[in-house]
Short mmCIF file of C-alpha atoms in Angstrom, two decimals:
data_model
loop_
_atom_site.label_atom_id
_atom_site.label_comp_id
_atom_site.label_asym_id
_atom_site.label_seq_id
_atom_site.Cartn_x
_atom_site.Cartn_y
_atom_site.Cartn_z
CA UNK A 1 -17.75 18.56 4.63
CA UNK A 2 -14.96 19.03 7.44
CA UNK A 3 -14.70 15.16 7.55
CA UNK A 4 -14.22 15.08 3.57
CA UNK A 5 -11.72 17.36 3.63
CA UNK A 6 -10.09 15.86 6.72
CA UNK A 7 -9.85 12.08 5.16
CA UNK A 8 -9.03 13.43 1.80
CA UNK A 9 -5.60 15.60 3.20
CA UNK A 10 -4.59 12.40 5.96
CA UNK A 11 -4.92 9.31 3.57
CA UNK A 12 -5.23 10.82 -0.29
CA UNK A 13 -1.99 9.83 -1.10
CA UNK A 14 -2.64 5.91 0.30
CA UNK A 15 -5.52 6.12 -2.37
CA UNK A 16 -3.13 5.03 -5.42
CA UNK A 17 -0.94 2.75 -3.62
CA UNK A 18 -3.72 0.68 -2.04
CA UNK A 19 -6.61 1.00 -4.17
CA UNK A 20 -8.17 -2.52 -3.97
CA UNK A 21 -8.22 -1.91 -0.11
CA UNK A 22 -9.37 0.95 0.08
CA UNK A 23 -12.09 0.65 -2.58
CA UNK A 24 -13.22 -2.71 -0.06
CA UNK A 25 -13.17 -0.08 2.68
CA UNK A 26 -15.38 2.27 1.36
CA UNK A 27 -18.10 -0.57 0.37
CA UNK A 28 -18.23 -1.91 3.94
CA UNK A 29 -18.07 1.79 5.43
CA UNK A 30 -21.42 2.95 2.91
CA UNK A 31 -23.01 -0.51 4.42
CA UNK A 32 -22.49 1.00 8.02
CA UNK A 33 -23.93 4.35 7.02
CA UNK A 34 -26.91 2.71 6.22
CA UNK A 35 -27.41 0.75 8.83
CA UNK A 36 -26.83 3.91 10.92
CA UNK A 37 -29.52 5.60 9.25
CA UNK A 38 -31.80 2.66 9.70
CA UNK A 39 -31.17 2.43 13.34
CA UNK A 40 -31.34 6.24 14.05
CA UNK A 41 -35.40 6.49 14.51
CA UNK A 42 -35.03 3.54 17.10
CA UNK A 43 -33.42 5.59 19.83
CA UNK A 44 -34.71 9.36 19.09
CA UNK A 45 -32.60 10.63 22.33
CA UNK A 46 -29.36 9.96 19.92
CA UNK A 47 -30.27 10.88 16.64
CA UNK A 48 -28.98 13.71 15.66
CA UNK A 49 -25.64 12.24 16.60
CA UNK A 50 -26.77 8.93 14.80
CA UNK A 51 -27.34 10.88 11.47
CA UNK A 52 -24.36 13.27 11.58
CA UNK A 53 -22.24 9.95 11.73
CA UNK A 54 -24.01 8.23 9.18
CA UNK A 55 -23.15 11.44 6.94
CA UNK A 56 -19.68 11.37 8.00
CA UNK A 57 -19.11 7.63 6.81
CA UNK A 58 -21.08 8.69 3.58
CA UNK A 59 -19.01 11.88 2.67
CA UNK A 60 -15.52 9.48 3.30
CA UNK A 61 -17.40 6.91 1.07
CA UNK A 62 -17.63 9.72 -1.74
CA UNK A 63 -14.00 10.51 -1.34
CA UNK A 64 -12.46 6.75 -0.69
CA UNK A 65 -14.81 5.10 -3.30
CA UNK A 66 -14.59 7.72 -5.98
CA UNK A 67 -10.71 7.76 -5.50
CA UNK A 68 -10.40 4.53 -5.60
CA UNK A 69 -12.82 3.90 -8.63
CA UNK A 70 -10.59 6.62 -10.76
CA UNK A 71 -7.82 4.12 -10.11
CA UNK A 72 -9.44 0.99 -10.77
CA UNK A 73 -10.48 2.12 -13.97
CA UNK A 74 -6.96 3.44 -14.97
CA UNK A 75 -6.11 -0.15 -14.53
CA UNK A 76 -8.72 -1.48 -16.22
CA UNK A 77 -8.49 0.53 -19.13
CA UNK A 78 -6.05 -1.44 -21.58
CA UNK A 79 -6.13 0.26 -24.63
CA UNK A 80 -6.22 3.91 -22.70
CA UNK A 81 -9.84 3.96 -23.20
CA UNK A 82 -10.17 5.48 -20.09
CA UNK A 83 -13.53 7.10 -20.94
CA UNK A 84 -15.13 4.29 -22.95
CA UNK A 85 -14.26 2.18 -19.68
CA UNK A 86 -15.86 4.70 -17.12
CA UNK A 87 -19.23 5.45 -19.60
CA UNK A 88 -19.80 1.45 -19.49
CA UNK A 89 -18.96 1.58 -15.87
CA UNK A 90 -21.72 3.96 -14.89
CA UNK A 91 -24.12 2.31 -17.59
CA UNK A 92 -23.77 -0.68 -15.49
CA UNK A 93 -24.21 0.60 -12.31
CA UNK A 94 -27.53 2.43 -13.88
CA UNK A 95 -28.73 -1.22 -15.04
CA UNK A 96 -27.94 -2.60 -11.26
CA UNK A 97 -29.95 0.24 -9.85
CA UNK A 98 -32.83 0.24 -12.12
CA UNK A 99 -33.51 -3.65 -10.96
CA UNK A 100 -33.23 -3.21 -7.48
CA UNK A 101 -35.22 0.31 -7.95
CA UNK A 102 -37.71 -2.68 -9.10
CA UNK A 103 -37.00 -5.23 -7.06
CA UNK A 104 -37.86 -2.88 -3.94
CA UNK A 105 -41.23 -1.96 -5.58
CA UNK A 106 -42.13 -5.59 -5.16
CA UNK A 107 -40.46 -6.11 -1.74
CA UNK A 108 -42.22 -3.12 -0.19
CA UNK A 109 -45.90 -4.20 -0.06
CA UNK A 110 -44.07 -7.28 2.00
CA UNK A 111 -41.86 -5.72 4.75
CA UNK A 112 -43.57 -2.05 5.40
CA UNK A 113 -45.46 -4.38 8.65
CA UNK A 114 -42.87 -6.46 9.59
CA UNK A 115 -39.56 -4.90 10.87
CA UNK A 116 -38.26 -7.40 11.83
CA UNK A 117 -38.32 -9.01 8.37
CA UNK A 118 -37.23 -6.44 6.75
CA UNK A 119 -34.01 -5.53 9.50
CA UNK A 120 -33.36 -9.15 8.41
CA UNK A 121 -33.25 -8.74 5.07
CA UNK A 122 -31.12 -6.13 5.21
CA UNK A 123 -28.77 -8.20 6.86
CA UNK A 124 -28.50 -10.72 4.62
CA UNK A 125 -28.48 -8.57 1.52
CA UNK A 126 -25.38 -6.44 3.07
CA UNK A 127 -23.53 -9.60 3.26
CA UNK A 128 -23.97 -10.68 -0.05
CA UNK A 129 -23.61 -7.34 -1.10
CA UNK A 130 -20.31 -7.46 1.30
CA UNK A 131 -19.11 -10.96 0.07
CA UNK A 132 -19.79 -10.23 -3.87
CA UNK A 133 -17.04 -6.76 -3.21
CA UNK A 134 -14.74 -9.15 -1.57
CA UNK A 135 -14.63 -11.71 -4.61
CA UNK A 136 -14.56 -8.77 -6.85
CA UNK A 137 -11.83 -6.94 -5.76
CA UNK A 138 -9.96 -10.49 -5.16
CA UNK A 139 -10.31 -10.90 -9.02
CA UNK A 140 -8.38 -7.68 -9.44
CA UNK A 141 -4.84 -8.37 -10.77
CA UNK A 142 -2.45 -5.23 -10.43
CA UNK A 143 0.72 -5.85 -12.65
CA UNK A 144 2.49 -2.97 -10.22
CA UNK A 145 3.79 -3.09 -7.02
CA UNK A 146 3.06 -1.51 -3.98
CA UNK A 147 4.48 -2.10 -0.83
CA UNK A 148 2.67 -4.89 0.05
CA UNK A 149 3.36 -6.88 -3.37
CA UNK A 150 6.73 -6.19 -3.17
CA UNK A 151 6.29 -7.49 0.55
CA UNK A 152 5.10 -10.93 -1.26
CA UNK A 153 7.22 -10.81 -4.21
CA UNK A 154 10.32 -10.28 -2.11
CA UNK A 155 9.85 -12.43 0.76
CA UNK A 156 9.35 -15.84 -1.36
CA UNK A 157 12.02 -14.45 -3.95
CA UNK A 158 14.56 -14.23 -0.95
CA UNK A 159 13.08 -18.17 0.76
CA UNK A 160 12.70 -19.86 -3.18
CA UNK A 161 15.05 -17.89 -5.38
CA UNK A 162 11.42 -17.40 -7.26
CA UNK A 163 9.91 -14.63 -8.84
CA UNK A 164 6.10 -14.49 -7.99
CA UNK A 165 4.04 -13.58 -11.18
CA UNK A 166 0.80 -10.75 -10.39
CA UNK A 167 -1.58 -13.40 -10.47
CA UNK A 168 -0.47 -15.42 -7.41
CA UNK A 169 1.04 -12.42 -5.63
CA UNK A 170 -2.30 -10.64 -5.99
CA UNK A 171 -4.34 -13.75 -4.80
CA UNK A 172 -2.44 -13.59 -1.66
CA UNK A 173 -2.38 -9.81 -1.08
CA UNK A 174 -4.55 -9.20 2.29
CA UNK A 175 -7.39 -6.68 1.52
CA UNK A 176 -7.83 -5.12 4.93
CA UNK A 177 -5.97 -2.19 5.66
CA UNK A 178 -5.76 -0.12 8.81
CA UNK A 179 -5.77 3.60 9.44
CA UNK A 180 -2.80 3.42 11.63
CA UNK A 181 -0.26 0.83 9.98
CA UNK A 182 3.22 0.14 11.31
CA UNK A 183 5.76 2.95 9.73
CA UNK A 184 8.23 0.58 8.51
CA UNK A 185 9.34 1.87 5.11
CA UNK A 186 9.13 5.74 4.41
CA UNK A 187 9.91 7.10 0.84
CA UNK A 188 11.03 10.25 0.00
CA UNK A 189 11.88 11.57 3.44
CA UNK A 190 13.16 15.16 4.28
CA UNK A 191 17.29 14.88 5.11
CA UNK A 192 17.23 16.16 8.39
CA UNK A 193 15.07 12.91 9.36
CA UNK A 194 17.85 11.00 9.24
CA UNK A 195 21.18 13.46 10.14
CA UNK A 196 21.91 15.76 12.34
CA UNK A 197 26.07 15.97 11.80
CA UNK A 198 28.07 15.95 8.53
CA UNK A 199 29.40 13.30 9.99
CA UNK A 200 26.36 11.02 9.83
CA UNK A 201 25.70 12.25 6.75
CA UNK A 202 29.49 10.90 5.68
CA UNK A 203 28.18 7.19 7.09
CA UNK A 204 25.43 7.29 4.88
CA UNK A 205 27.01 8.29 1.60
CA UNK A 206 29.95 6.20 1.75
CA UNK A 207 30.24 2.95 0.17
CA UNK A 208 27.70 3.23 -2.76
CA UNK A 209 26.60 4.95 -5.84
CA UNK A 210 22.78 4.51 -5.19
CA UNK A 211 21.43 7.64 -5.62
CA UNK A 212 19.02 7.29 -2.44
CA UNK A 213 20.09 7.35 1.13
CA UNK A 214 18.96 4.77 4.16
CA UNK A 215 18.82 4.66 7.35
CA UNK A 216 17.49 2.20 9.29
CA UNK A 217 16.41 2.17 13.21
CA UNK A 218 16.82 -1.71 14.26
CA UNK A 219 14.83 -1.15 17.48
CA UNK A 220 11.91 -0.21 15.45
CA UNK A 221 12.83 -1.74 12.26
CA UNK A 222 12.09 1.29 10.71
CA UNK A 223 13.61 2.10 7.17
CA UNK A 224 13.59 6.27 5.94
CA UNK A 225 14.70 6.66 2.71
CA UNK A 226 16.14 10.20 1.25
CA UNK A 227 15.77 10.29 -2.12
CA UNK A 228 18.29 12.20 -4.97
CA UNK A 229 16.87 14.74 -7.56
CA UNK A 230 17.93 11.96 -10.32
CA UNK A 231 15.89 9.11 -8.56
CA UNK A 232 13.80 7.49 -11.08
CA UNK A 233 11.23 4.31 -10.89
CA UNK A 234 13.85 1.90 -10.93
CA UNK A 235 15.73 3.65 -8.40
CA UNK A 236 12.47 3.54 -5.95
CA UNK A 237 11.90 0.32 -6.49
CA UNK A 238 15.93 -0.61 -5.12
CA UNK A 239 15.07 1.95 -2.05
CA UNK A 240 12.17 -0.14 -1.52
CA UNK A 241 13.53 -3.62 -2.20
CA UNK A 242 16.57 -2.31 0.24
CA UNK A 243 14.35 -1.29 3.25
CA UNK A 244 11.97 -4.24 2.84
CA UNK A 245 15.53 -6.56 2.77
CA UNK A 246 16.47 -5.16 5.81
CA UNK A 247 13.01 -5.66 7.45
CA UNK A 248 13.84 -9.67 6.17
CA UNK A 249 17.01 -9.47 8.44
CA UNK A 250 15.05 -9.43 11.28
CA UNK A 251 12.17 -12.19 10.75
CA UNK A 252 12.67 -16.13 10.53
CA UNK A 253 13.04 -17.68 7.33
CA UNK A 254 15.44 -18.97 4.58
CA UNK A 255 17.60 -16.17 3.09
CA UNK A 256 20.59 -16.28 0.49
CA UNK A 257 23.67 -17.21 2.36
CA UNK A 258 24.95 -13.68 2.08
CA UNK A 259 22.12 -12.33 3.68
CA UNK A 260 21.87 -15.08 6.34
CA UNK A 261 25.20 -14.18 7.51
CA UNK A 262 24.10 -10.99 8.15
CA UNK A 263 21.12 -11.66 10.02
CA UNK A 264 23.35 -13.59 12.25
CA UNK A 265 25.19 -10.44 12.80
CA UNK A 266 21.93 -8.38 13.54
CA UNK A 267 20.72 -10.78 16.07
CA UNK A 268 24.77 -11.29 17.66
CA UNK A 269 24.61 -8.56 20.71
CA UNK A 270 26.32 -5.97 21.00
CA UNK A 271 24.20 -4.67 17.81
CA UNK A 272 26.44 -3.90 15.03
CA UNK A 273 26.16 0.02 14.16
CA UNK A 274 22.95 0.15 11.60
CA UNK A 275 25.34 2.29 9.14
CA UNK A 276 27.65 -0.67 8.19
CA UNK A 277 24.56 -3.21 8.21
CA UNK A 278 23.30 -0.52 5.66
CA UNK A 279 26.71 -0.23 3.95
CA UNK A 280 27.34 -4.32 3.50
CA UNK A 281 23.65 -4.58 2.03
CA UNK A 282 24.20 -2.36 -0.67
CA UNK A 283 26.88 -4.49 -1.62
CA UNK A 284 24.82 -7.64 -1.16
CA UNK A 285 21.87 -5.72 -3.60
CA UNK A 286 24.23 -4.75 -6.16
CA UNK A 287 24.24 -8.68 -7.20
CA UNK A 288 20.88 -9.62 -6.07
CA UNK A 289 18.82 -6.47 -7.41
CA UNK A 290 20.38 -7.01 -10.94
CA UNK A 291 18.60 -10.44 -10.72
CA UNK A 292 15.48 -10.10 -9.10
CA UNK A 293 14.36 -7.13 -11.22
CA UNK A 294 14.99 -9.26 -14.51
CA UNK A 295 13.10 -11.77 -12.72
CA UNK A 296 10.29 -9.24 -12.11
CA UNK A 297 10.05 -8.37 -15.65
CA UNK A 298 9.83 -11.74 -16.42
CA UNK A 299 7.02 -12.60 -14.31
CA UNK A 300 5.08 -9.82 -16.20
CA UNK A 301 5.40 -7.26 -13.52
CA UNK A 302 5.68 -3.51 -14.98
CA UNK A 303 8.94 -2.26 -13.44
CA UNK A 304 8.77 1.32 -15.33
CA UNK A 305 6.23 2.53 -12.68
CA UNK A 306 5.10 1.57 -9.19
CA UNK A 307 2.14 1.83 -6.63
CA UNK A 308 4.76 2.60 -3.86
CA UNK A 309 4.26 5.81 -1.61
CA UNK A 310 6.50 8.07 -1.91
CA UNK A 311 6.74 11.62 -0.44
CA UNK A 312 7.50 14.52 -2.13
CA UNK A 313 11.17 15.84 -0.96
CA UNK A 314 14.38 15.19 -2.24
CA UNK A 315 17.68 16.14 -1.67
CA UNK A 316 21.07 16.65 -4.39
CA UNK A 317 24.36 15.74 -3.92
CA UNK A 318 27.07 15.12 -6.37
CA UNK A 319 27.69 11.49 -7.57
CA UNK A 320 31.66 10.28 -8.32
CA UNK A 321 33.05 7.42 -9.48
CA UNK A 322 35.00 7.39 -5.97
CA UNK A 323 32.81 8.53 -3.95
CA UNK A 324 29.93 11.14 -2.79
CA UNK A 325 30.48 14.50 -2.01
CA UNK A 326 27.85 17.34 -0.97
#
């Protein structure tokens, strides 16, 4: 119960913006449980602590998979028929039980003598079983980005001057994620993250009309992103599309000449201050963004929402034609 409450506070709000992942996760995760539970009578001296894991994988199962499955089936449902969707859902997954409720009938009389043959079928079964997830959550096509879409979309827009549709971005979206990922873009961050002076906060402000502020750590190439009270979708996405830009600064690659004469200024020594880095890519987005989110929209990509993780503070200051003012 502890360790469904404990996975449920740390990565519950990962659940939307990776759900494909995640919903792979939890498959592979209930196939370890099991096998846990299978191999817990073998070695008596441990299993007590064999079977209190296997619950712990189960009860993160419960919380990853049913997340996940609430999402899935938001996305699936086309004609908001949510509930039609999820009553032929769990029809389905009635049908699949029933059979192999059968099929094991059959299977029993052959493997209760022979454990061998039957820790071998297991085997085999969990990989198909592992290998059929895979190709079904592959199929999945997710006409919103998250940060790893964008990632895709971004990156070839910036080498090609392209615009990705959802179909080949999500065919190339990697389905493993960690529980420890790199930090490199944070949403919604609390102000103080990224000041400590009026003075800093004067850098940041200046030079724009964006109604987020960035700052970004080149050492770490780490982006945190304080978002205004008036921040909408399309205003995330920019935030996102700004960090994830800066991020490009850094790597190898073809980028737009403006862009590639700023990367040659990242990579001159002494750095540049990250401020005016900041301050000149504004100006560079403020003809590219234009662009690439008609290009988005498009490619069939829904631009009035995201998948992006965002946190929950924001901050208000006063926006002028001039300039920005607390």
């Amino acid at each position: 119960m502890l360790g469904r409450i404990v996975f449920a506070w740390w990565k519950g709000s990962k659940l939307d913006c990776n759900a494909k992942q995640w919903r792979l996760f939890a498959d592979i995760l209930n196939d370890v449980a099991m096998f846990l539970e299978i191999m817990a009578p073998v070695y008596p001296i441990c299993f007590t602590m064999t079977v209190s894991t296997s619950n712990l994988a189960k009860c993160i199962v419960s919380v990853a998979g049913g997340a996940t499955r609430a999402a899935l089936t938001v996305h699936q449902a086309r004609r908001n028929n949510m509930a039609d969707v999820s009553a032929k859902d769990s029809s389905q997954e009635t049908l699949v039980n029933l059979a192999g409720l059968l099929v094991s009938l059959l299977m029993l009389p052959l493997v209760s003598g022979c454990p061998g043959f039957s820790l071998g079928c297991f085997f085999f079964l969990t990989a198909l079983h592992i290998y059929a997830n895979y190709r079904a959550v592959r199929s999945l096509v997710m006409e919103t980005l998250n940060e790893g879409r964008l990632r895709l979309v971004l990156k070839h827009y910036l080498q090609r001057g392209e615009v990705l549709d959802p179909t080949a971005a999500n065919r190339m979206e990697p389905l493993w994620t960690g529980f420890w990922p790199a930090p490199s873009l944070s949403l919604g961050v609390p102000l103080h993250r990224l000041v400590s002076s009026v003075f800093e906060l004067q850098q940041l402000v200046e030079g724009h009309q964006e109604p987020y502020l960035l700052c970004w750590n080149q050492s770490r190439n780490q982006v945190q992103v304080v978002l205004n009270q008036k921040a909408g979708p399309k205003t995330v996405l920019r935030a996102a599309t700004h960090g994830l830009m800066l991020g490009a600064l850094q790597g190898d690659g073809p980028l737009p000449a403006e862009l590639e004469e700023l990367r040659n200024q990242v990579r001159a020594g002494p750095k540049k201050e990250s401020w005016v880095i900041v301050k000149e890519t504004h100006q560079v987005l403020d003809m590219l963004f234009p662009k690439f989110l008609k290009g988005l929209q498009d490619a069939g990509w829904k631009t009035e929402k995201h998948q992006l993780e965002v946190d929950e503070w924001r901050a208000t200051w006063l926006l002028s034609p001039e300039k920005k003012v607390l």
